[in-house]
Coordinates of C-alpha atoms in Angstrom, one line a residue:
Chain A
M1 CA 38.2 -0.1 -28.5
S2 CA 37.1 3.2 -29.4
T3 CA 33.8 3.0 -27.4
R4 CA 35.9 2.6 -24.2
L5 CA 37.6 6.1 -24.8
E6 CA 34.0 7.8 -24.4
K7 CA 33.9 7.1 -20.9
E8 CA 34.9 9.2 -18.3
P9 CA 37.8 7.6 -16.5
G10 CA 37.5 6.8 -12.8
Q11 CA 33.6 6.5 -13.0
A12 CA 33.4 3.0 -12.5
T13 CA 35.6 3.2 -9.1
A14 CA 33.3 6.2 -7.7
A15 CA 31.2 3.8 -6.6
E16 CA 33.9 2.8 -3.7
A17 CA 33.9 6.5 -2.2
G18 CA 30.5 6.8 -0.3
P19 CA 27.7 4.1 0.0
P20 CA 26.8 2.8 -3.6
L21 CA 23.4 4.4 -5.2
L22 CA 22.0 1.2 -5.3
E23 CA 23.1 -2.1 -3.2
L24 CA 21.5 -5.5 -3.1
R25 CA 22.6 -7.5 -0.4
D26 CA 22.1 -11.3 -0.5
L27 CA 18.6 -11.2 -2.0
H28 CA 16.4 -14.2 -1.8
V29 CA 13.4 -14.0 -4.0
Y30 CA 10.7 -16.9 -4.2
Y31 CA 7.9 -17.4 -6.9
G32 CA 5.8 -19.8 -4.8
A33 CA 8.1 -22.6 -4.1
I34 CA 10.5 -21.9 -6.7
E35 CA 13.6 -19.9 -5.5
A36 CA 14.1 -17.5 -8.3
L37 CA 17.0 -15.2 -6.6
K38 CA 19.6 -17.4 -4.3
G39 CA 21.4 -14.7 -2.4
V40 CA 22.3 -12.0 -5.1
S41 CA 24.6 -9.2 -4.1
L42 CA 25.5 -6.4 -6.3
S43 CA 26.0 -2.6 -6.4
V44 CA 25.7 0.1 -8.7
G45 CA 27.8 3.5 -7.9
Q46 CA 26.3 6.8 -8.9
G47 CA 27.0 7.6 -12.5
E48 CA 27.7 4.0 -13.6
V49 CA 26.4 1.8 -16.3
V50 CA 26.4 -1.9 -15.0
A51 CA 25.1 -4.5 -17.0
L52 CA 23.5 -7.9 -15.7
L53 CA 23.8 -10.7 -17.8
G54 CA 22.7 -14.2 -17.9
A55 CA 20.6 -16.8 -19.9
N56 CA 16.7 -16.9 -19.9
G57 CA 15.4 -17.7 -16.2
A58 CA 18.8 -16.6 -14.6
G59 CA 16.9 -14.2 -12.5
K60 CA 18.0 -11.0 -14.3
S61 CA 14.3 -9.4 -14.5
T62 CA 13.6 -10.7 -11.0
T63 CA 16.6 -8.7 -9.8
L64 CA 15.4 -5.6 -11.4
K65 CA 11.8 -6.2 -10.1
A66 CA 13.3 -6.5 -6.4
A67 CA 15.2 -3.3 -6.9
S68 CA 12.3 -1.3 -7.9
G69 CA 9.7 -2.8 -5.4
M70 CA 7.5 -5.1 -7.9
I71 CA 8.5 -7.8 -5.8
G72 CA 9.3 -8.5 -2.2
P73 CA 12.3 -10.4 -1.5
R74 CA 11.8 -13.1 1.2
S75 CA 15.2 -12.2 2.8
G76 CA 18.1 -9.7 1.9
Q77 CA 18.2 -6.2 1.6
V78 CA 17.7 -3.2 -1.1
L79 CA 19.6 -0.1 -0.2
L80 CA 19.6 3.3 -1.9
H81 CA 22.4 5.4 -0.8
G82 CA 22.8 3.2 2.1
E83 CA 19.3 3.3 3.2
R84 CA 17.1 0.3 3.3
V85 CA 14.2 0.5 1.0
D86 CA 13.0 -3.2 0.6
G87 CA 9.4 -3.8 1.6
I88 CA 8.7 -0.4 0.0
A89 CA 5.6 -0.6 -2.7
S90 CA 6.9 0.4 -5.9
H91 CA 4.6 3.4 -6.5
E92 CA 6.2 4.7 -3.5
L93 CA 9.8 3.8 -4.3
V94 CA 9.5 5.8 -7.4
Q95 CA 9.8 8.8 -5.6
F96 CA 13.2 7.9 -4.3
G97 CA 14.3 8.3 -8.0
I98 CA 14.0 4.9 -9.6
G99 CA 13.0 4.5 -13.1
H100 CA 12.1 0.7 -14.6
V101 CA 11.9 0.3 -18.1
P102 CA 10.0 -3.2 -17.8
E103 CA 10.7 -5.9 -20.0
G104 CA 8.5 -6.0 -23.5
R105 CA 8.4 -2.3 -23.3
R106 CA 4.8 -2.4 -22.0
V107 CA 3.9 1.2 -23.2
F108 CA 0.2 2.1 -22.6
A109 CA -1.0 0.8 -25.9
R110 CA -4.3 2.9 -26.1
M111 CA -3.0 6.0 -24.9
T112 CA -0.9 8.5 -27.3
V113 CA 2.8 8.9 -27.1
L114 CA 2.3 12.3 -25.2
E115 CA -0.1 10.8 -22.7
N116 CA 2.3 7.9 -22.0
L117 CA 5.2 10.8 -21.4
K118 CA 2.6 12.5 -19.1
I119 CA 1.9 9.5 -17.2
G120 CA 5.7 8.9 -16.8
A121 CA 5.7 12.3 -14.7
Y122 CA 2.8 11.2 -12.5
R123 CA 5.1 11.2 -9.6
L124 CA 6.0 14.7 -9.9
R125 CA 3.7 17.4 -8.4
R126 CA 4.7 20.1 -11.2
P127 CA 6.1 18.3 -14.0
D128 CA 8.6 20.5 -15.5
P129 CA 7.8 21.2 -19.4
A130 CA 11.7 20.8 -20.1
D131 CA 11.7 17.1 -19.2
L132 CA 9.5 16.7 -22.3
D133 CA 11.6 18.6 -24.3
R134 CA 14.6 16.7 -23.4
V135 CA 12.7 13.2 -24.3
F136 CA 11.9 14.7 -27.6
T137 CA 15.5 15.9 -28.2
L138 CA 16.7 12.4 -27.1
F139 CA 14.1 10.7 -29.4
P140 CA 13.1 12.9 -32.4
R141 CA 10.7 9.9 -33.5
L142 CA 8.4 10.2 -30.8
A143 CA 8.1 14.2 -31.3
D144 CA 6.9 13.6 -34.9
R145 CA 4.3 10.8 -33.5
R146 CA 3.3 12.6 -30.2
K147 CA -0.4 12.3 -31.3
Q148 CA -0.2 8.8 -32.5
V149 CA -1.7 6.0 -30.5
S150 CA 1.2 4.1 -29.0
G151 CA 0.0 0.4 -30.1
T152 CA 0.6 1.3 -33.4
L153 CA 4.1 2.3 -33.1
S154 CA 7.2 0.1 -34.2
G155 CA 8.7 -2.1 -31.5
G156 CA 12.0 0.4 -31.8
E157 CA 9.5 3.4 -31.2
Q158 CA 7.8 1.6 -28.5
Q159 CA 11.0 0.9 -26.9
M160 CA 12.0 4.7 -27.2
L161 CA 8.5 5.5 -25.7
A162 CA 9.0 3.2 -22.8
I163 CA 12.6 4.7 -22.1
G164 CA 11.3 8.4 -22.7
R165 CA 8.3 7.6 -20.0
A166 CA 10.5 6.6 -17.5
L167 CA 12.8 9.5 -18.1
M168 CA 9.9 11.9 -17.4
G169 CA 9.6 10.7 -13.8
K170 CA 13.4 12.4 -13.4
P171 CA 15.2 9.2 -12.2
E172 CA 18.6 9.0 -10.8
L173 CA 18.7 5.5 -11.6
L174 CA 17.1 3.8 -14.7
L175 CA 16.6 0.1 -14.6
L176 CA 16.6 -1.5 -18.1
D177 CA 15.0 -4.6 -18.8
E178 CA 16.1 -6.3 -22.2
P179 CA 15.9 -3.0 -24.2
S180 CA 17.2 -4.5 -27.4
M181 CA 14.6 -7.3 -27.3
G182 CA 13.0 -8.3 -30.6
L183 CA 14.5 -5.2 -32.2
A184 CA 16.8 -5.1 -35.6
P185 CA 20.2 -4.4 -35.1
L186 CA 20.5 -0.9 -36.4
I187 CA 17.7 0.2 -33.9
V188 CA 19.6 -1.7 -31.2
Q189 CA 22.6 0.5 -31.8
Q190 CA 20.4 3.6 -32.0
I191 CA 19.1 2.6 -28.5
F192 CA 22.2 1.8 -27.0
E193 CA 24.1 5.2 -28.4
I194 CA 20.8 7.1 -26.7
L195 CA 21.3 5.2 -23.4
R196 CA 25.2 6.3 -23.4
E197 CA 23.9 9.9 -24.0
I198 CA 21.6 9.6 -21.2
N199 CA 24.3 8.0 -19.1
S200 CA 26.5 11.2 -20.0
Q201 CA 23.8 13.5 -18.8
G202 CA 24.3 12.1 -15.4
T203 CA 21.7 8.9 -15.1
T204 CA 22.7 5.8 -13.6
L205 CA 22.0 2.8 -15.5
L206 CA 21.1 -0.9 -14.6
L207 CA 21.0 -2.8 -17.5
V208 CA 19.8 -6.4 -18.1
E209 CA 20.4 -8.0 -21.3
Q210 CA 20.8 -11.0 -23.6
N211 CA 22.8 -9.0 -26.0
A212 CA 26.2 -9.4 -24.1
S213 CA 28.2 -7.6 -26.4
Q214 CA 26.3 -4.5 -26.9
A215 CA 25.7 -4.2 -23.1
L216 CA 29.2 -4.8 -22.2
Q217 CA 30.3 -2.2 -24.6
L218 CA 28.3 0.5 -22.9
A219 CA 28.8 -0.8 -19.3
H220 CA 31.4 0.1 -16.9
R221 CA 30.9 -3.2 -15.1
G222 CA 29.0 -6.3 -15.1
Y223 CA 27.7 -9.0 -13.5
V224 CA 26.6 -12.5 -14.7
L225 CA 23.7 -14.4 -13.4
E226 CA 23.3 -18.1 -13.4
T227 CA 20.1 -19.9 -12.0
G228 CA 19.7 -17.3 -9.2
S229 CA 23.5 -16.3 -8.2
V230 CA 26.0 -14.1 -9.5
V231 CA 29.0 -16.3 -10.9
M232 CA 31.0 -13.6 -12.3
S233 CA 31.3 -9.8 -11.6
D234 CA 34.3 -7.7 -13.2
A235 CA 34.9 -4.6 -15.2
A236 CA 33.4 -4.9 -18.6
D237 CA 36.3 -4.9 -20.6
T238 CA 37.4 -7.7 -18.7
L239 CA 34.2 -10.0 -19.0
L240 CA 34.2 -9.0 -22.5
S241 CA 37.5 -10.7 -23.3
D242 CA 36.7 -13.4 -20.6
P243 CA 36.6 -16.7 -22.6
R244 CA 33.8 -18.4 -20.5
V245 CA 31.6 -15.2 -21.0
R246 CA 32.5 -15.2 -24.9
A247 CA 31.6 -18.7 -25.0
A248 CA 28.2 -18.4 -23.3
Y249 CA 27.0 -15.2 -24.2
L250 CA 28.8 -14.1 -27.4
G251 CA 28.1 -17.4 -29.3
E252 CA 31.8 -18.2 -29.6
A253 CA 33.3 -21.8 -29.4
I254 CA 35.6 -22.6 -26.4
E255 CA 38.9 -23.5 -28.2
Chain B
M1 CA -48.1 5.6 -34.6
S2 CA -48.0 9.0 -35.9
L3 CA -44.8 11.1 -36.5
S4 CA -45.4 13.1 -33.6
D5 CA -46.2 10.1 -31.4
I6 CA -42.8 8.8 -32.5
W7 CA -41.2 11.8 -31.4
D8 CA -42.8 12.1 -27.8
V9 CA -41.7 8.6 -27.2
L10 CA -38.2 9.5 -28.5
V11 CA -38.0 12.2 -25.9
L12 CA -39.2 10.2 -23.0
G13 CA -36.6 7.6 -24.2
V14 CA -33.8 10.1 -23.9
V15 CA -34.9 11.2 -20.7
L16 CA -34.6 7.4 -19.3
G17 CA -31.5 6.9 -21.3
S18 CA -29.6 9.8 -19.5
L19 CA -30.4 8.1 -16.3
Y20 CA -29.1 4.7 -17.5
A21 CA -26.2 6.3 -18.9
V22 CA -25.2 8.0 -15.7
I23 CA -25.9 4.4 -13.9
A24 CA -23.6 2.8 -16.4
I25 CA -20.5 4.9 -15.8
G26 CA -20.3 3.4 -12.4
Y27 CA -20.2 0.0 -13.8
T28 CA -17.8 0.8 -16.5
L29 CA -15.4 2.6 -14.5
V30 CA -15.3 0.1 -11.9
Y31 CA -14.8 -2.5 -14.5
G32 CA -12.2 -0.7 -16.2
V33 CA -9.9 -0.4 -13.1
L34 CA -10.6 -3.9 -11.5
Q35 CA -12.3 -6.0 -14.2
L36 CA -15.2 -6.3 -11.8
L37 CA -18.8 -6.6 -12.5
N38 CA -19.9 -4.5 -9.3
F39 CA -23.4 -5.9 -9.1
A40 CA -23.8 -3.8 -5.8
H41 CA -23.6 -0.6 -7.9
S42 CA -27.7 -0.8 -8.0
E43 CA -27.8 -0.5 -4.3
V44 CA -25.5 2.5 -4.4
F45 CA -28.0 3.9 -7.0
M46 CA -30.8 3.0 -4.3
A47 CA -28.7 4.8 -1.5
G48 CA -28.7 7.8 -3.4
G49 CA -32.6 7.6 -3.7
F50 CA -32.9 7.4 0.0
G51 CA -30.1 10.0 0.5
G52 CA -32.3 12.7 -1.3
V53 CA -35.4 11.7 0.4
I54 CA -33.7 11.8 4.0
A55 CA -32.3 15.2 3.2
L56 CA -35.5 16.6 1.9
T57 CA -37.5 14.9 4.9
I58 CA -35.3 16.6 7.4
F59 CA -35.3 19.9 5.5
E60 CA -39.2 19.7 5.3
P61 CA -40.1 21.6 1.8
T62 CA -42.9 24.1 2.1
A63 CA -45.9 22.9 0.6
D64 CA -46.0 25.5 -2.1
P65 CA -42.5 26.4 -2.8
S66 CA -41.5 29.4 -4.8
G67 CA -38.8 29.0 -7.9
I68 CA -36.0 29.7 -6.0
Q69 CA -36.8 27.4 -3.1
S70 CA -37.5 24.6 -5.5
V71 CA -33.9 25.2 -7.2
V72 CA -32.5 24.9 -3.5
Y73 CA -34.5 21.5 -2.7
I74 CA -33.4 19.8 -6.0
L75 CA -29.9 21.2 -5.4
L76 CA -30.0 19.4 -1.9
G77 CA -31.6 16.2 -3.2
I78 CA -28.9 16.0 -5.7
T79 CA -26.1 16.6 -3.3
A80 CA -27.4 14.4 -0.7
G81 CA -27.9 11.8 -3.0
A82 CA -24.6 12.0 -4.7
A83 CA -22.9 12.0 -1.0
L84 CA -24.6 9.1 0.2
G85 CA -24.0 7.0 -3.0
G86 CA -20.3 8.0 -2.9
F87 CA -20.2 7.2 0.7
V88 CA -21.5 3.7 0.3
A89 CA -19.5 3.2 -3.0
F90 CA -16.4 4.0 -0.9
G91 CA -17.4 1.7 2.0
L92 CA -18.4 -1.1 -0.4
E93 CA -14.8 -1.0 -2.0
K94 CA -12.9 -0.9 1.7
A95 CA -15.2 -3.6 3.1
A96 CA -16.0 -5.9 0.4
Y97 CA -13.4 -5.7 -2.4
L98 CA -10.0 -4.5 -0.9
P99 CA -9.6 -7.3 1.5
L100 CA -10.1 -9.7 -1.5
R101 CA -7.6 -7.7 -3.7
R102 CA -5.0 -8.0 -0.7
R103 CA -5.3 -11.8 -1.0
N104 CA -5.6 -12.0 -4.7
A105 CA -8.8 -13.7 -4.6
P106 CA -9.8 -15.3 -7.9
R107 CA -12.3 -13.4 -10.1
L108 CA -15.3 -15.5 -9.3
V109 CA -15.0 -14.8 -5.4
F110 CA -15.2 -11.0 -6.5
L111 CA -18.1 -11.6 -8.6
I112 CA -20.1 -13.8 -5.7
T113 CA -19.1 -11.0 -3.3
A114 CA -20.4 -8.5 -5.4
I115 CA -23.8 -10.1 -5.5
G116 CA -23.9 -11.0 -1.6
A117 CA -23.0 -7.2 -0.9
S118 CA -26.1 -6.3 -3.2
F119 CA -28.4 -8.5 -1.3
F120 CA -26.7 -7.1 2.3
L121 CA -27.2 -3.5 1.3
Y122 CA -31.0 -3.6 0.1
N123 CA -31.9 -5.7 2.7
L124 CA -30.0 -3.1 5.2
A125 CA -31.9 -0.6 3.6
G126 CA -35.3 -2.8 3.8
K127 CA -34.7 -3.0 7.4
L128 CA -33.4 0.7 8.1
F129 CA -36.4 2.4 6.1
G130 CA -38.9 -0.1 5.9
R131 CA -40.4 -2.3 3.2
Y132 CA -42.8 0.1 1.8
P133 CA -42.3 2.9 -0.8
I134 CA -41.4 6.3 0.5
P135 CA -42.9 9.3 -1.4
M136 CA -40.4 11.6 -2.5
P137 CA -41.3 15.0 -0.8
S138 CA -42.5 17.4 -3.4
M139 CA -39.9 19.9 -4.4
Y140 CA -41.9 21.8 -7.2
E141 CA -45.1 21.4 -9.4
N142 CA -44.1 18.7 -11.8
R143 CA -45.9 20.8 -14.6
R144 CA -45.0 20.9 -18.2
L145 CA -42.1 23.0 -18.6
F146 CA -42.1 23.5 -22.5
T147 CA -42.5 21.5 -25.4
V148 CA -39.7 20.4 -27.8
F149 CA -41.1 20.4 -31.3
G150 CA -44.5 19.6 -30.0
A151 CA -43.4 16.7 -27.5
P152 CA -43.9 17.9 -23.8
V153 CA -41.4 18.1 -21.2
S154 CA -42.0 18.1 -17.5
V155 CA -39.7 19.8 -15.0
T156 CA -38.8 16.3 -13.6
Q157 CA -37.7 15.2 -17.2
F158 CA -35.9 18.5 -18.0
L159 CA -34.1 18.1 -14.8
I160 CA -33.1 14.4 -15.5
V161 CA -31.6 15.4 -18.8
V162 CA -29.8 18.6 -17.8
V163 CA -28.2 16.9 -14.7
G164 CA -27.4 13.8 -16.5
V165 CA -25.7 15.6 -19.3
L166 CA -23.7 17.7 -16.8
M167 CA -22.5 14.8 -15.0
L168 CA -21.6 13.0 -18.3
V169 CA -19.7 15.8 -19.5
T170 CA -17.9 16.0 -16.2
V171 CA -17.1 12.5 -15.8
D172 CA -15.8 12.2 -19.4
F173 CA -13.5 15.4 -18.6
V174 CA -12.2 13.8 -15.5
V175 CA -11.4 10.6 -17.0
N176 CA -9.7 12.1 -20.2
R177 CA -8.3 15.5 -18.8
T178 CA -7.5 15.2 -15.1
K179 CA -4.4 13.4 -13.3
L180 CA -6.9 11.0 -11.6
G181 CA -8.2 10.0 -15.0
S182 CA -4.9 9.3 -16.5
G183 CA -4.1 7.3 -13.3
I184 CA -7.7 5.5 -13.8
R185 CA -6.8 5.0 -17.5
A186 CA -3.2 3.7 -16.6
V187 CA -4.5 1.1 -14.2
A188 CA -7.1 0.0 -16.4
Q189 CA -4.2 -0.7 -19.2
D190 CA -1.5 -2.2 -17.0
P191 CA -1.8 -1.8 -13.2
E192 CA 1.7 -3.0 -12.7
V193 CA 3.4 -0.5 -14.9
A194 CA 1.2 2.3 -13.5
S195 CA 2.4 1.5 -10.1
L196 CA 6.0 1.7 -11.6
M197 CA 4.9 5.5 -12.9
G198 CA 3.9 6.2 -9.1
V199 CA 0.3 5.7 -9.5
N200 CA -0.9 4.4 -6.1
I201 CA -3.4 1.6 -7.2
D202 CA -5.4 1.5 -4.1
R203 CA -6.1 5.1 -4.0
V204 CA -7.2 5.2 -7.8
V205 CA -9.4 2.2 -7.1
S206 CA -11.2 3.9 -4.2
R207 CA -11.6 7.1 -6.1
T208 CA -12.9 5.3 -9.3
F209 CA -15.6 3.9 -6.9
V210 CA -16.4 7.3 -5.4
L211 CA -16.7 8.7 -8.8
G212 CA -19.0 6.2 -9.9
G213 CA -20.7 6.3 -6.4
L214 CA -21.5 10.1 -6.7
M215 CA -23.0 9.6 -10.2
G216 CA -24.9 6.5 -9.4
G217 CA -26.2 8.1 -5.9
A218 CA -27.3 11.5 -7.9
A219 CA -29.0 9.3 -10.4
G220 CA -30.9 7.6 -7.8
F221 CA -32.3 10.8 -6.4
L222 CA -33.5 11.9 -10.1
F223 CA -34.8 8.6 -10.5
G224 CA -36.9 9.0 -7.1
T225 CA -38.0 12.4 -8.1
N226 CA -40.2 10.8 -10.3
L227 CA -42.4 9.2 -7.8
Q228 CA -41.0 7.6 -4.7
V229 CA -37.9 5.3 -3.4
D230 CA -38.0 1.9 -1.9
Y231 CA -35.5 -0.5 -0.9
T232 CA -35.5 -2.6 -4.2
M233 CA -35.5 0.4 -6.6
G234 CA -32.0 -0.4 -7.7
F235 CA -32.7 -3.5 -9.0
L236 CA -34.1 -2.9 -12.4
P237 CA -32.3 0.2 -13.3
G238 CA -29.1 -1.4 -12.1
I239 CA -29.3 -4.3 -14.4
T240 CA -30.5 -2.3 -17.1
A241 CA -27.5 0.1 -16.8
F242 CA -25.2 -2.6 -16.5
S243 CA -26.6 -3.9 -19.6
A244 CA -26.1 -0.6 -21.1
A245 CA -22.4 -0.6 -20.2
V246 CA -21.8 -3.8 -21.7
L247 CA -23.7 -2.7 -24.9
G248 CA -21.6 0.1 -25.4
G249 CA -18.5 -1.8 -24.6
I250 CA -17.5 -2.3 -21.0
G251 CA -14.6 -0.2 -19.7
N252 CA -15.5 2.7 -22.3
V253 CA -16.8 5.7 -20.8
R254 CA -18.4 7.0 -24.0
G255 CA -19.5 3.5 -24.5
A256 CA -21.6 3.5 -21.7
M257 CA -23.4 6.6 -22.3
L258 CA -24.2 5.6 -25.8
G259 CA -25.4 1.9 -24.5
G260 CA -27.3 3.9 -21.9
L261 CA -29.1 6.3 -24.3
T262 CA -29.7 3.4 -26.6
L263 CA -31.5 1.2 -23.8
G264 CA -33.5 4.0 -22.8
I265 CA -34.9 4.8 -26.3
V266 CA -35.5 1.2 -27.1
E267 CA -37.4 0.5 -23.7
S268 CA -39.5 3.8 -24.6
F269 CA -40.4 2.3 -27.8
T270 CA -41.1 -1.2 -26.7
V271 CA -43.4 0.1 -24.0
E272 CA -45.4 2.4 -26.6
I273 CA -45.6 -0.3 -29.1
W274 CA -46.3 -3.7 -27.3
G275 CA -47.4 -2.0 -23.8
D276 CA -45.6 -2.0 -20.3
A277 CA -45.5 -5.9 -19.8
W278 CA -42.8 -5.8 -22.3
R279 CA -41.0 -3.0 -20.8
Y280 CA -37.5 -4.9 -20.4
V281 CA -37.6 -7.4 -23.2
G282 CA -36.9 -4.8 -25.9
G283 CA -33.8 -3.5 -24.3
F284 CA -32.4 -7.2 -23.2
A285 CA -33.4 -8.3 -27.0
A286 CA -31.2 -5.5 -28.2
L287 CA -28.5 -6.2 -26.1
V288 CA -28.3 -10.0 -27.3
L289 CA -28.4 -8.8 -30.7
V290 CA -25.8 -6.6 -30.5
L291 CA -23.6 -8.9 -28.5
M292 CA -24.1 -11.5 -31.2
L293 CA -23.1 -9.3 -34.1
R294 CA -20.4 -7.5 -32.0
P295 CA -19.3 -9.3 -28.9
T296 CA -17.2 -6.2 -27.5
G297 CA -20.2 -3.7 -27.5
I298 CA -21.1 -1.1 -29.8
L299 CA -17.5 1.0 -29.1
G300 CA -15.9 -1.8 -28.1
E301 CA -14.3 -3.0 -25.1
R302 CA -11.5 -0.5 -23.8
V303 CA -9.9 -2.3 -21.2
G304 CA -6.9 -3.3 -23.3
R305 CA -4.2 -5.1 -21.3
A306 CA -0.8 -4.2 -22.9
A307 CA 0.1 -7.3 -25.2

């Protein structure tokens, strides 16, 4: 596959050298009495793209929310560079270099594109004008619409804005919750190309996706979640050719 | 009613309206970040009135102040009023609302707490300062300062409009152009995502209360300069300003200004035409009418939750 060749060799294994950038250890998360995560463990190495696959309700979004401090686990640990960060509120956790692009984009609909991007840099004492240029280079359409109120953007543009907004905070690790949701295939293609570009510039990605084929083509490694537990984890190629994955997430019939 | 009468009444309405506008900002800002109708804001206003009186009583204005002395007294009163208003608003949020937010209390509990806090605060003031009105120490001779196309404007009226407009311009700047303002707007639209951007919601909420409190407190002092302060002085201006915020579109800062001005002018004309007994009828009738035609207020509710 041609897309595989664009990845730098050895990136996927770089994780084993030091402590991984992000590590989740045996996370149990509850919504009231319902156990959403039943002991999820995973790791994301520096520079990697890791895909998190699974059906609706498998716990993909919950895993991301636990990683960015939006919800606290009842037990288990969240580690960044080997240091425990679970229990730290999300507004403080962003200072550790985590950017979270939430499900459904959730741009500030009544603010302009530029205002949204500026809020993305809220955590920085002195925002760097170069960051704005970088976002506008990645997403030229946002530059054209910088004065436009975000609620009037198309779905794809809103997704670009949500990613751009998170980039403004200079994240080391970008958590992406279903960036392809509800978008036309062509736009999805574009967004995944840009994600590849962002990764090649040095940002680590943890990607939640229903669109398994797109996600696995971009990712180095993947995890498959089912009802709150990790049921498979492997290199992206292996998952992509696994008959169970193909049957469950790529819409192929089992022979 | 002659044309010059109409003009006179309009000038009076603008004076009253700018006061309502300043108070309404406090309601609308807090509603913006917490979707809370902070009925205790009228007591923040009252506290500002007492703050001014206390500071001036300690300072003991001379009986016949010079121009410069008058200006010093006025600045002192505004500062003290704003400071006490800001302090009460700060304490109110920490003592009454923060514990409820920590527990994720339902909206109704907040509302009842707001009303309870209002009763508590004005009765506390009655206990501390007595139940009789306290005259504002005289800071200047409230003579006619000038006329605007024939309508007389007194020193007090001039003061209210000038300070009121300055505060409105300042708050508009803070909300639209500063980092605190972008935090306030982000929290108003989507608190969860705001915190993902590094916005400390608790801090933004607290500062929003203080911002509204500074304005409400200064307004309380300005209101008191007219005559006197007493522990129930917050009730009617408070509820009128709250209506002004709703009229303009609650959560919307410029809407609160517009609503305040509108209600001030309507009230002023109501009194002129039907007499003082009808004072509040006109304004509230206007509120009902506007909300029937446009339920989100004149400029529209601005507290958009991300869809």
